[in-house]
């Protein structure tokens, strides 16, 4: 993945954006807004929908932060490190304020190759919390949650290049 940087609360010029789908059904990950979980109820990719666009900062060693275009650089994908419910089914990754993560949350993720959906020109990966390789995200009851009992096609992300933006893309003008 091409990583970006966040400077002064803004995404860097030339940020590469991706769409992310999960599982065999290909549910699209989108901004959760104020909901307590990311709903997995849409399979239609829309490259113009800012709620569906994600970027990454970081590296393989320290982990990656995952940002959403619509939520902006002030929010990051984060989740509790304590798994609640049946094998993590009540623990939900959501967009949280970068400078005020809830206690017991992490915003650092690692990725591991997955072959559970076969091979194609799309990147297939498991995503898990840094330091917790068994905490892989999964589709649990049409919500982005965890399955810490293993990994399979329901835990596999499909990560697609969507577009690269420049500072010009973020400028608006009045008549």
CSV table of N, CA and C in Angstrom, one decimal:
chain,number,residue,atom,x,y,z
A,1,UNK,N,0.8,-1.2,0.0
A,1,UNK,CA,0.0,0.0,0.0
A,1,UNK,C,0.9,1.2,0.0
A,2,UNK,N,0.4,2.3,-0.6
A,2,UNK,CA,1.1,3.5,-0.6
A,2,UNK,C,0.6,4.3,0.6
A,3,UNK,N,1.6,4.7,1.5
A,3,UNK,CA,1.2,5.4,2.7
A,3,UNK,C,1.3,6.9,2.5
A,4,UNK,N,0.6,7.6,3.3
A,4,UNK,CA,0.5,9.1,3.2
A,4,UNK,C,1.1,9.6,4.6
A,5,UNK,N,1.1,10.9,4.7
A,5,UNK,CA,1.4,11.5,6.0
A,5,UNK,C,0.2,12.5,6.3
A,6,UNK,N,0.1,12.8,7.6
A,6,UNK,CA,-0.8,13.7,8.1
A,6,UNK,C,0.0,14.9,8.7
A,7,UNK,N,-0.2,16.1,8.2
A,7,UNK,CA,0.5,17.2,8.6
A,7,UNK,C,-0.5,18.3,9.0
A,8,UNK,N,-0.3,18.8,10.3
A,8,UNK,CA,-1.2,19.9,10.8
A,8,UNK,C,-2.6,19.6,10.6
A,9,UNK,N,-3.0,18.3,10.9
A,9,UNK,CA,-4.4,17.9,10.8
A,9,UNK,C,-5.0,17.8,9.4
A,10,UNK,N,-4.1,17.7,8.4
A,10,UNK,CA,-4.5,17.5,7.0
A,10,UNK,C,-3.8,16.4,6.4
A,11,UNK,N,-4.5,15.8,5.4
A,11,UNK,CA,-3.8,14.8,4.6
A,11,UNK,C,-2.8,15.4,3.6
A,12,UNK,N,-1.7,14.8,3.4
A,12,UNK,CA,-0.6,15.3,2.5
A,12,UNK,C,-1.1,15.4,1.1
A,13,UNK,N,-0.5,16.3,0.4
A,13,UNK,CA,-0.8,16.4,-1.1
A,13,UNK,C,-0.3,15.1,-1.7
A,14,UNK,N,-1.1,14.5,-2.6
A,14,UNK,CA,-0.8,13.3,-3.3
A,14,UNK,C,-1.2,12.0,-2.5
A,15,UNK,N,-2.1,12.2,-1.5
A,15,UNK,CA,-2.6,11.0,-0.8
A,15,UNK,C,-3.3,10.0,-1.7
A,16,UNK,N,-2.9,8.8,-1.5
A,16,UNK,CA,-3.5,7.7,-2.2
A,16,UNK,C,-4.6,7.1,-1.4
A,17,UNK,N,-5.8,7.0,-2.0
A,17,UNK,CA,-7.0,6.5,-1.3
A,17,UNK,C,-7.4,5.1,-1.9
A,18,UNK,N,-8.0,4.3,-1.0
A,18,UNK,CA,-8.4,3.0,-1.3
A,18,UNK,C,-9.8,2.7,-0.8
A,19,UNK,N,-10.4,1.8,-1.4
A,19,UNK,CA,-11.7,1.3,-0.9
A,19,UNK,C,-11.4,-0.1,-0.3
A,20,UNK,N,-12.2,-0.4,0.7
A,20,UNK,CA,-11.9,-1.7,1.4
A,20,UNK,C,-13.3,-2.4,1.5
A,21,UNK,N,-13.2,-3.7,1.1
A,21,UNK,CA,-14.4,-4.6,1.2
A,21,UNK,C,-14.0,-5.8,2.1
A,22,UNK,N,-15.0,-6.4,2.7
A,22,UNK,CA,-14.7,-7.5,3.6
A,22,UNK,C,-15.5,-8.7,3.2
A,23,UNK,N,-14.9,-9.9,3.3
A,23,UNK,CA,-15.6,-11.2,3.1
A,23,UNK,C,-16.0,-11.5,1.7
A,24,UNK,N,-16.6,-12.7,1.5
A,24,UNK,CA,-17.0,-13.1,0.2
A,24,UNK,C,-18.1,-12.2,-0.4
A,25,UNK,N,-18.9,-11.7,0.4
A,25,UNK,CA,-20.0,-10.8,-0.1
A,25,UNK,C,-19.4,-9.5,-0.5
A,26,UNK,N,-18.3,-9.1,-0.1
A,26,UNK,CA,-17.7,-7.8,-0.5
A,26,UNK,C,-18.3,-6.6,0.2
A,27,UNK,N,-18.7,-6.7,1.4
A,27,UNK,CA,-19.3,-5.5,2.1
A,27,UNK,C,-18.3,-4.4,2.2
A,28,UNK,N,-18.7,-3.2,1.9
A,28,UNK,CA,-17.9,-2.0,1.8
A,28,UNK,C,-17.7,-1.3,3.2
A,29,UNK,N,-16.5,-1.1,3.6
A,29,UNK,CA,-16.2,-0.3,4.8
A,29,UNK,C,-16.4,1.1,4.6
A,30,UNK,N,-17.3,1.8,5.4
A,30,UNK,CA,-17.6,3.2,5.3
A,30,UNK,C,-17.5,3.9,6.6
A,31,UNK,N,-17.4,5.2,6.6
A,31,UNK,CA,-17.4,6.0,7.8
A,31,UNK,C,-18.6,5.7,8.6
A,32,UNK,N,-18.4,5.4,9.9
A,32,UNK,CA,-19.5,5.1,10.8
A,32,UNK,C,-20.2,6.3,11.4
A,33,UNK,N,-19.7,7.5,11.1
A,33,UNK,CA,-20.4,8.7,11.6
A,33,UNK,C,-20.5,8.6,13.1
A,34,UNK,N,-21.6,8.7,13.7
A,34,UNK,CA,-21.8,8.6,15.1
A,34,UNK,C,-22.2,7.3,15.6
A,35,UNK,N,-22.4,6.3,14.7
A,35,UNK,CA,-22.8,5.0,15.1
A,35,UNK,C,-21.8,4.3,15.9
A,36,UNK,N,-22.2,3.3,16.7
A,36,UNK,CA,-21.2,2.6,17.6
A,36,UNK,C,-20.5,1.5,16.9
A,37,UNK,N,-20.8,1.3,15.6
A,37,UNK,CA,-20.1,0.2,14.8
A,37,UNK,C,-20.2,0.6,13.3
A,38,UNK,N,-19.3,0.0,12.5
A,38,UNK,CA,-19.4,0.2,11.0
A,38,UNK,C,-20.3,-0.9,10.5
A,39,UNK,N,-21.4,-0.4,9.9
A,39,UNK,CA,-22.4,-1.4,9.3
A,39,UNK,C,-21.9,-2.0,8.1
A,40,UNK,N,-22.1,-3.3,7.9
A,40,UNK,CA,-21.7,-4.0,6.7
A,40,UNK,C,-23.0,-4.4,6.0
A,41,UNK,N,-23.5,-3.4,5.2
A,41,UNK,CA,-24.8,-3.7,4.5
A,41,UNK,C,-24.8,-3.2,3.1
A,42,UNK,N,-23.6,-2.8,2.6
A,42,UNK,CA,-23.5,-2.3,1.2
A,42,UNK,C,-22.4,-3.0,0.5
A,43,UNK,N,-22.7,-3.4,-0.7
A,43,UNK,CA,-21.7,-4.1,-1.5
A,43,UNK,C,-21.3,-3.3,-2.8
A,44,UNK,N,-21.8,-2.1,-2.9
A,44,UNK,CA,-21.6,-1.3,-4.1
A,44,UNK,C,-20.5,-0.3,-3.9
A,45,UNK,N,-19.4,-0.4,-4.6
A,45,UNK,CA,-18.3,0.6,-4.4
A,45,UNK,C,-18.6,1.9,-5.2
A,46,UNK,N,-18.4,3.0,-4.6
A,46,UNK,CA,-18.6,4.3,-5.2
A,46,UNK,C,-17.3,5.1,-4.9
A,47,UNK,N,-16.5,5.2,-6.0
A,47,UNK,CA,-15.2,5.9,-5.8
A,47,UNK,C,-15.3,7.4,-5.6
A,48,UNK,N,-16.5,8.0,-5.7
A,48,UNK,CA,-16.7,9.4,-5.4
A,48,UNK,C,-17.3,9.6,-4.0
A,49,UNK,N,-17.7,8.5,-3.3
A,49,UNK,CA,-18.2,8.6,-2.0
A,49,UNK,C,-17.1,8.7,-1.0
A,50,UNK,N,-16.9,9.9,-0.4
A,50,UNK,CA,-15.8,10.1,0.5
A,50,UNK,C,-15.9,9.2,1.8
A,51,UNK,N,-17.1,8.7,2.1
A,51,UNK,CA,-17.3,7.8,3.3
A,51,UNK,C,-16.6,6.5,3.0
A,52,UNK,N,-16.4,6.1,1.7
A,52,UNK,CA,-15.8,4.8,1.4
A,52,UNK,C,-14.3,4.8,1.1
A,53,UNK,N,-13.7,6.0,1.2
A,53,UNK,CA,-12.3,6.1,0.9
A,53,UNK,C,-11.4,6.1,2.1
A,54,UNK,N,-10.3,5.3,2.1
A,54,UNK,CA,-9.4,5.1,3.2
A,54,UNK,C,-8.0,5.3,2.8
A,55,UNK,N,-7.2,5.8,3.7
A,55,UNK,CA,-5.7,5.9,3.5
A,55,UNK,C,-5.0,5.4,4.7
A,56,UNK,N,-3.7,5.2,4.5
A,56,UNK,CA,-2.9,4.5,5.5
A,56,UNK,C,-1.7,5.4,5.8
A,57,UNK,N,-1.3,5.5,7.1
A,57,UNK,CA,0.0,6.1,7.5
A,57,UNK,C,0.7,5.0,8.3
A,58,UNK,N,2.0,5.1,8.3
A,58,UNK,CA,2.8,4.1,9.1
A,58,UNK,C,3.7,3.2,8.3
A,59,UNK,N,4.0,2.0,8.9
A,59,UNK,CA,4.9,1.1,8.3
A,59,UNK,C,4.6,-0.3,8.9
A,60,UNK,N,5.3,-1.3,8.3
A,60,UNK,CA,5.1,-2.7,8.7
A,60,UNK,C,5.7,-3.0,10.1
A,61,UNK,N,6.6,-2.2,10.6
A,61,UNK,CA,7.2,-2.5,11.9
A,61,UNK,C,6.4,-1.9,13.0
A,62,UNK,N,6.0,-0.6,12.9
A,62,UNK,CA,5.3,0.0,14.0
A,62,UNK,C,3.8,-0.1,13.9
A,63,UNK,N,3.3,-0.5,12.7
A,63,UNK,CA,1.9,-0.6,12.4
A,63,UNK,C,1.4,0.6,11.6
A,64,UNK,N,0.2,0.5,11.2
A,64,UNK,CA,-0.5,1.5,10.3
A,64,UNK,C,-1.7,2.1,11.0
A,65,UNK,N,-1.9,3.4,10.8
A,65,UNK,CA,-3.1,4.1,11.1
A,65,UNK,C,-4.0,4.1,9.9
A,66,UNK,N,-5.3,4.0,10.1
A,66,UNK,CA,-6.2,4.0,8.9
A,66,UNK,C,-7.2,5.1,9.1
A,67,UNK,N,-7.2,6.0,8.1
A,67,UNK,CA,-8.0,7.2,8.1
A,67,UNK,C,-9.1,7.1,7.0
A,68,UNK,N,-10.2,7.8,7.2
A,68,UNK,CA,-11.3,7.9,6.3
A,68,UNK,C,-11.4,9.3,5.7
A,69,UNK,N,-11.5,9.5,4.4
A,69,UNK,CA,-11.6,10.8,3.8
A,69,UNK,C,-12.7,11.6,4.3
A,70,UNK,N,-13.9,11.1,4.4
A,70,UNK,CA,-15.0,11.9,4.9
A,70,UNK,C,-14.8,12.3,6.4
A,71,UNK,N,-14.3,11.5,7.2
A,71,UNK,CA,-14.1,11.8,8.6
A,71,UNK,C,-13.0,12.8,8.8
A,72,UNK,N,-12.0,12.8,7.9
A,72,UNK,CA,-10.9,13.7,8.0
A,72,UNK,C,-9.7,13.2,8.8
A,73,UNK,N,-8.7,14.0,8.9
A,73,UNK,CA,-7.4,13.5,9.6
A,73,UNK,C,-7.5,13.7,11.1
A,74,UNK,N,-8.7,14.1,11.6
A,74,UNK,CA,-8.8,14.2,13.0
A,74,UNK,C,-9.4,12.9,13.6
A,75,UNK,N,-9.8,12.0,12.8
A,75,UNK,CA,-10.3,10.7,13.3
A,75,UNK,C,-9.5,9.6,12.6
A,76,UNK,N,-9.4,8.5,13.4
A,76,UNK,CA,-8.6,7.3,13.0
A,76,UNK,C,-9.4,6.1,13.3
A,77,UNK,N,-9.2,5.0,12.6
A,77,UNK,CA,-9.9,3.7,12.9
A,77,UNK,C,-9.2,3.2,14.1
A,78,UNK,N,-10.0,2.9,15.2
A,78,UNK,CA,-9.4,2.4,16.4
A,78,UNK,C,-10.4,1.4,17.0
A,79,UNK,N,-9.9,0.6,17.9
A,79,UNK,CA,-10.8,-0.4,18.5
A,79,UNK,C,-10.2,-0.8,19.9
A,80,UNK,N,-11.1,-1.4,20.7
A,80,UNK,CA,-10.7,-1.9,22.0
A,80,UNK,C,-9.8,-3.1,21.9
A,81,UNK,N,-8.8,-3.2,22.8
A,81,UNK,CA,-7.9,-4.3,22.7
A,81,UNK,C,-8.5,-5.5,23.5
A,82,UNK,N,-9.4,-5.2,24.4
A,82,UNK,CA,-10.1,-6.3,25.1
A,82,UNK,C,-11.2,-6.8,24.3
A,83,UNK,N,-11.2,-8.1,24.0
A,83,UNK,CA,-12.3,-8.6,23.1
A,83,UNK,C,-13.5,-8.9,24.0
A,84,UNK,N,-14.7,-8.4,23.6
A,84,UNK,CA,-15.9,-8.6,24.3
A,84,UNK,C,-16.8,-9.5,23.5
A,85,UNK,N,-17.7,-10.2,24.2
A,85,UNK,CA,-18.7,-11.1,23.5
A,85,UNK,C,-18.0,-12.4,23.1
A,86,UNK,N,-18.8,-13.1,22.3
A,86,UNK,CA,-18.3,-14.4,21.8
A,86,UNK,C,-17.1,-14.2,20.8
A,87,UNK,N,-15.9,-14.5,21.2
A,87,UNK,CA,-14.7,-14.4,20.4
A,87,UNK,C,-14.6,-13.0,19.7
A,88,UNK,N,-15.0,-12.0,20.4
A,88,UNK,CA,-14.8,-10.6,20.0
A,88,UNK,C,-15.9,-10.0,19.2
A,89,UNK,N,-17.1,-10.7,19.2
A,89,UNK,CA,-18.2,-10.2,18.4
A,89,UNK,C,-18.8,-8.9,18.9
A,90,UNK,N,-18.5,-8.5,20.1
A,90,UNK,CA,-19.1,-7.2,20.6
A,90,UNK,C,-18.0,-6.1,20.7
A,91,UNK,N,-16.9,-6.3,20.1
A,91,UNK,CA,-15.8,-5.3,20.0
A,91,UNK,C,-15.8,-4.8,18.6
A,92,UNK,N,-16.0,-3.4,18.5
A,92,UNK,CA,-16.2,-2.8,17.2
A,92,UNK,C,-15.1,-1.8,16.9
A,93,UNK,N,-14.4,-2.0,15.7
A,93,UNK,CA,-13.5,-0.9,15.3
A,93,UNK,C,-14.4,0.2,14.7
A,94,UNK,N,-14.1,1.5,15.2
A,94,UNK,CA,-14.8,2.6,14.7
A,94,UNK,C,-13.8,3.8,14.6
A,95,UNK,N,-14.3,4.8,13.9
A,95,UNK,CA,-13.5,6.0,13.8
A,95,UNK,C,-13.6,6.8,15.1
A,96,UNK,N,-12.4,7.1,15.7
A,96,UNK,CA,-12.3,7.8,16.9
A,96,UNK,C,-11.4,9.0,16.8
A,97,UNK,N,-11.5,10.0,17.7
A,97,UNK,CA,-10.6,11.2,17.6
A,97,UNK,C,-9.2,10.8,17.8
A,98,UNK,N,-8.3,11.3,16.9
A,98,UNK,CA,-6.9,10.9,17.0
A,98,UNK,C,-6.3,11.3,18.3
A,99,UNK,N,-6.7,12.5,18.8
A,99,UNK,CA,-6.0,13.0,20.1
A,99,UNK,C,-6.8,12.7,21.3
A,100,UNK,N,-7.8,11.8,21.2
A,100,UNK,CA,-8.6,11.4,22.4
A,100,UNK,C,-9.2,10.0,22.3
A,101,UNK,N,-8.3,9.1,22.0
A,101,UNK,CA,-8.8,7.7,21.9
A,101,UNK,C,-9.3,7.3,23.3
A,102,UNK,N,-10.4,6.5,23.3
A,102,UNK,CA,-11.0,6.0,24.6
A,102,UNK,C,-9.9,5.1,25.2
A,103,UNK,N,-10.0,5.0,26.6
A,103,UNK,CA,-9.0,4.2,27.3
A,103,UNK,C,-9.2,2.7,26.9
A,104,UNK,N,-8.1,2.0,26.7
A,104,UNK,CA,-8.1,0.6,26.3
A,104,UNK,C,-8.2,0.4,24.8
A,105,UNK,N,-8.1,1.5,24.0
A,105,UNK,CA,-8.2,1.4,22.6
A,105,UNK,C,-6.8,1.5,21.9
A,106,UNK,N,-6.7,1.0,20.7
A,106,UNK,CA,-5.5,1.1,19.9
A,106,UNK,C,-5.9,1.6,18.5
A,107,UNK,N,-5.0,2.4,17.9
A,107,UNK,CA,-5.3,2.8,16.5
A,107,UNK,C,-4.2,2.3,15.6
A,108,UNK,N,-3.5,1.3,16.0
A,108,UNK,CA,-2.4,0.8,15.2
A,108,UNK,C,-2.8,-0.6,14.7
A,109,UNK,N,-2.6,-0.8,13.4
A,109,UNK,CA,-3.0,-2.1,12.7
A,109,UNK,C,-1.9,-2.7,12.0
A,110,UNK,N,-1.9,-4.0,11.9
A,110,UNK,CA,-1.0,-4.8,11.0
A,110,UNK,C,-1.8,-5.5,10.0
A,111,UNK,N,-1.2,-5.9,8.9
A,111,UNK,CA,-1.8,-6.6,7.8
A,111,UNK,C,-1.0,-7.9,7.5
A,112,UNK,N,-1.8,-8.9,7.2
A,112,UNK,CA,-1.2,-10.2,6.8
A,112,UNK,C,-1.9,-10.7,5.6
A,113,UNK,N,-1.1,-11.3,4.6
A,113,UNK,CA,-1.7,-11.8,3.4
A,113,UNK,C,-2.7,-12.9,3.7
A,114,UNK,N,-3.8,-12.9,2.9
A,114,UNK,CA,-4.8,-13.9,3.0
A,114,UNK,C,-5.0,-14.5,1.6
A,115,UNK,N,-5.2,-15.8,1.5
A,115,UNK,CA,-5.5,-16.5,0.3
A,115,UNK,C,-6.9,-17.1,0.4
A,116,UNK,N,-7.7,-16.7,1.4
A,116,UNK,CA,-9.0,-17.3,1.6
A,116,UNK,C,-10.1,-17.0,0.5
A,117,UNK,N,-9.8,-15.9,-0.2
A,117,UNK,CA,-10.8,-15.5,-1.3
A,117,UNK,C,-10.2,-15.8,-2.7
A,118,UNK,N,-9.1,-16.6,-2.7
A,118,UNK,CA,-8.4,-17.0,-3.9
A,118,UNK,C,-7.4,-15.9,-4.3
A,119,UNK,N,-6.9,-15.9,-5.5
A,119,UNK,CA,-6.0,-14.9,-5.9
A,119,UNK,C,-6.6,-14.1,-7.0
A,120,UNK,N,-6.2,-12.8,-7.1
A,120,UNK,CA,-6.6,-11.9,-8.1
A,120,UNK,C,-5.7,-10.8,-8.2
A,121,UNK,N,-6.1,-9.7,-8.9
A,121,UNK,CA,-5.2,-8.5,-8.9
A,121,UNK,C,-5.5,-7.6,-7.8
A,122,UNK,N,-6.3,-8.0,-6.8
A,122,UNK,CA,-6.7,-7.2,-5.7
A,122,UNK,C,-5.8,-7.7,-4.5
A,123,UNK,N,-5.4,-6.8,-3.6
A,123,UNK,CA,-4.7,-7.2,-2.4
A,123,UNK,C,-5.8,-7.8,-1.4
A,124,UNK,N,-5.5,-9.0,-1.0
A,124,UNK,CA,-6.3,-9.7,0.0
A,124,UNK,C,-5.5,-9.7,1.3
A,125,UNK,N,-6.1,-9.3,2.4
A,125,UNK,CA,-5.3,-9.3,3.7
A,125,UNK,C,-6.2,-9.4,4.9
A,126,UNK,N,-5.6,-9.9,5.9
A,126,UNK,CA,-6.3,-9.9,7.3
A,126,UNK,C,-5.7,-8.6,7.9
A,127,UNK,N,-6.6,-8.0,8.7
A,127,UNK,CA,-6.1,-6.8,9.5
A,127,UNK,C,-6.3,-7.1,10.9
A,128,UNK,N,-5.3,-6.8,11.7
A,128,UNK,CA,-5.4,-7.0,13.2
A,128,UNK,C,-4.7,-6.0,13.9
A,129,UNK,N,-5.0,-5.8,15.2
A,129,UNK,CA,-4.4,-4.9,16.1
A,129,UNK,C,-3.0,-5.2,16.3
A,130,UNK,N,-2.1,-4.2,16.3
A,130,UNK,CA,-0.7,-4.4,16.6
A,130,UNK,C,-0.5,-5.0,18.0
A,131,UNK,N,0.2,-6.1,18.0
A,131,UNK,CA,0.4,-6.8,19.3
A,131,UNK,C,-0.6,-7.9,19.6
A,132,UNK,N,-1.6,-8.0,18.8
A,132,UNK,CA,-2.7,-8.9,19.0
A,132,UNK,C,-3.1,-9.6,17.7
A,133,UNK,N,-2.2,-10.5,17.2
A,133,UNK,CA,-2.4,-11.1,15.9
A,133,UNK,C,-3.7,-12.0,15.8
A,134,UNK,N,-4.2,-12.4,16.9
A,134,UNK,CA,-5.5,-13.2,16.9
A,134,UNK,C,-6.7,-12.3,16.8
A,135,UNK,N,-6.6,-11.0,16.9
A,135,UNK,CA,-7.7,-10.0,16.9
A,135,UNK,C,-7.9,-9.5,15.4
A,136,UNK,N,-8.4,-10.4,14.6
A,136,UNK,CA,-8.6,-10.0,13.2
A,136,UNK,C,-10.0,-9.5,13.0
A,137,UNK,N,-10.1,-8.4,12.2
A,137,UNK,CA,-11.5,-7.9,11.9
A,137,UNK,C,-12.2,-8.9,11.1
A,138,UNK,N,-13.6,-8.8,11.3
A,138,UNK,CA,-14.4,-9.8,10.7
A,138,UNK,C,-15.8,-9.2,10.5
A,139,UNK,N,-16.6,-9.9,9.7
A,139,UNK,CA,-18.0,-9.5,9.6
A,139,UNK,C,-18.8,-10.3,10.6
A,140,UNK,N,-19.3,-9.7,11.6
A,140,UNK,CA,-20.1,-10.3,12.7
A,140,UNK,C,-21.4,-9.7,12.7
A,141,UNK,N,-22.4,-10.4,12.2
A,141,UNK,CA,-23.8,-10.0,12.2
A,141,UNK,C,-23.9,-8.6,11.5
A,142,UNK,N,-23.3,-8.5,10.3
A,142,UNK,CA,-23.3,-7.3,9.5
A,142,UNK,C,-22.7,-6.1,10.2
A,143,UNK,N,-21.7,-6.3,11.0
A,143,UNK,CA,-21.0,-5.2,11.7
A,143,UNK,C,-19.5,-5.6,11.6
A,144,UNK,N,-18.7,-4.5,11.5
A,144,UNK,CA,-17.3,-4.8,11.5
A,144,UNK,C,-16.9,-5.0,13.0
A,145,UNK,N,-16.5,-6.2,13.3
A,145,UNK,CA,-16.1,-6.6,14.6
A,145,UNK,C,-14.9,-7.5,14.5
A,146,UNK,N,-14.8,-8.4,15.4
A,146,UNK,CA,-13.6,-9.3,15.4
A,146,UNK,C,-14.0,-10.8,15.4
A,147,UNK,N,-13.1,-11.6,15.1
A,147,UNK,CA,-13.2,-13.0,15.2
A,147,UNK,C,-11.8,-13.4,15.7
A,148,UNK,N,-11.7,-13.7,17.0
A,148,UNK,CA,-10.3,-14.0,17.5
A,148,UNK,C,-10.2,-15.5,17.7
A,149,UNK,N,-11.1,-16.3,17.0
A,149,UNK,CA,-11.0,-17.7,17.0
A,149,UNK,C,-10.3,-18.3,15.8
A,150,UNK,N,-9.7,-17.4,15.0
A,150,UNK,CA,-9.1,-17.9,13.7
A,150,UNK,C,-9.3,-16.9,12.6
A,151,UNK,N,-9.0,-17.2,11.4
A,151,UNK,CA,-9.2,-16.3,10.3
A,151,UNK,C,-9.7,-17.1,9.1
A,152,UNK,N,-10.6,-16.5,8.3
A,152,UNK,CA,-11.1,-17.2,7.1
A,152,UNK,C,-11.6,-16.2,6.1
A,153,UNK,N,-12.4,-16.5,5.2
A,153,UNK,CA,-12.9,-15.6,4.2
A,153,UNK,C,-13.6,-14.4,4.8
A,154,UNK,N,-14.3,-14.6,5.9
A,154,UNK,CA,-15.1,-13.6,6.6
A,154,UNK,C,-14.1,-12.5,7.2
A,155,UNK,N,-12.9,-12.9,7.4
A,155,UNK,CA,-11.9,-12.0,7.9
A,155,UNK,C,-11.0,-11.3,6.8
A,156,UNK,N,-11.2,-11.7,5.6
A,156,UNK,CA,-10.4,-11.2,4.5
A,156,UNK,C,-10.9,-9.9,3.9
A,157,UNK,N,-10.0,-8.9,3.9
A,157,UNK,CA,-10.2,-7.7,3.3
A,157,UNK,C,-9.8,-7.7,1.8
A,158,UNK,N,-10.5,-7.0,1.0
A,158,UNK,CA,-10.1,-6.7,-0.4
A,158,UNK,C,-9.8,-5.2,-0.5
A,159,UNK,N,-8.6,-4.9,-0.8
A,159,UNK,CA,-8.2,-3.5,-0.8
A,159,UNK,C,-7.9,-3.0,-2.2
A,160,UNK,N,-8.7,-2.1,-2.7
A,160,UNK,CA,-8.6,-1.6,-4.1
A,160,UNK,C,-8.1,-0.2,-4.1
A,161,UNK,N,-7.1,0.1,-5.0
A,161,UNK,CA,-6.7,1.5,-5.3
A,161,UNK,C,-7.9,2.2,-5.8
A,162,UNK,N,-8.2,3.4,-5.3
A,162,UNK,CA,-9.3,4.2,-5.7
A,162,UNK,C,-8.9,5.4,-6.5
A,163,UNK,N,-8.0,6.3,-5.9
A,163,UNK,CA,-7.5,7.4,-6.6
A,163,UNK,C,-6.4,8.1,-5.7
A,164,UNK,N,-5.8,9.1,-6.3
A,164,UNK,CA,-4.8,9.9,-5.6
A,164,UNK,C,-5.3,11.3,-5.7
A,165,UNK,N,-5.3,12.0,-4.6
A,165,UNK,CA,-5.8,13.4,-4.5
A,165,UNK,C,-4.6,14.3,-4.4
A,166,UNK,N,-4.9,15.6,-4.9
A,166,UNK,CA,-3.9,16.6,-4.7
A,166,UNK,C,-4.6,17.8,-4.0
A,167,UNK,N,-3.9,18.8,-3.6
A,167,UNK,CA,-4.4,19.9,-2.9
A,167,UNK,C,-5.6,20.6,-3.7
A,168,UNK,N,-5.5,20.5,-5.0
A,168,UNK,CA,-6.5,21.1,-5.9
A,168,UNK,C,-7.8,20.4,-5.7
A,169,UNK,N,-7.8,19.1,-5.4
A,169,UNK,CA,-9.0,18.4,-5.2
A,169,UNK,C,-9.8,18.9,-4.0
A,170,UNK,N,-9.2,19.5,-3.0
A,170,UNK,CA,-9.9,19.9,-1.8
A,170,UNK,C,-10.2,21.4,-1.8
A,171,UNK,N,-10.0,22.1,-2.9
A,171,UNK,CA,-10.3,23.5,-3.0
A,171,UNK,C,-11.7,23.7,-3.5
A,172,UNK,N,-12.5,24.6,-2.8
A,172,UNK,CA,-13.8,24.9,-3.4
A,172,UNK,C,-13.8,26.4,-3.6
A,173,UNK,N,-14.6,26.9,-4.5
A,173,UNK,CA,-14.7,28.3,-4.9
A,173,UNK,C,-16.1,28.8,-5.0
A,174,UNK,N,-16.3,30.0,-4.7
A,174,UNK,CA,-17.6,30.7,-4.8
A,174,UNK,C,-17.6,31.4,-6.1
A,175,UNK,N,-18.8,31.8,-6.6
A,175,UNK,CA,-18.9,32.5,-7.9
A,175,UNK,C,-18.3,33.9,-7.7
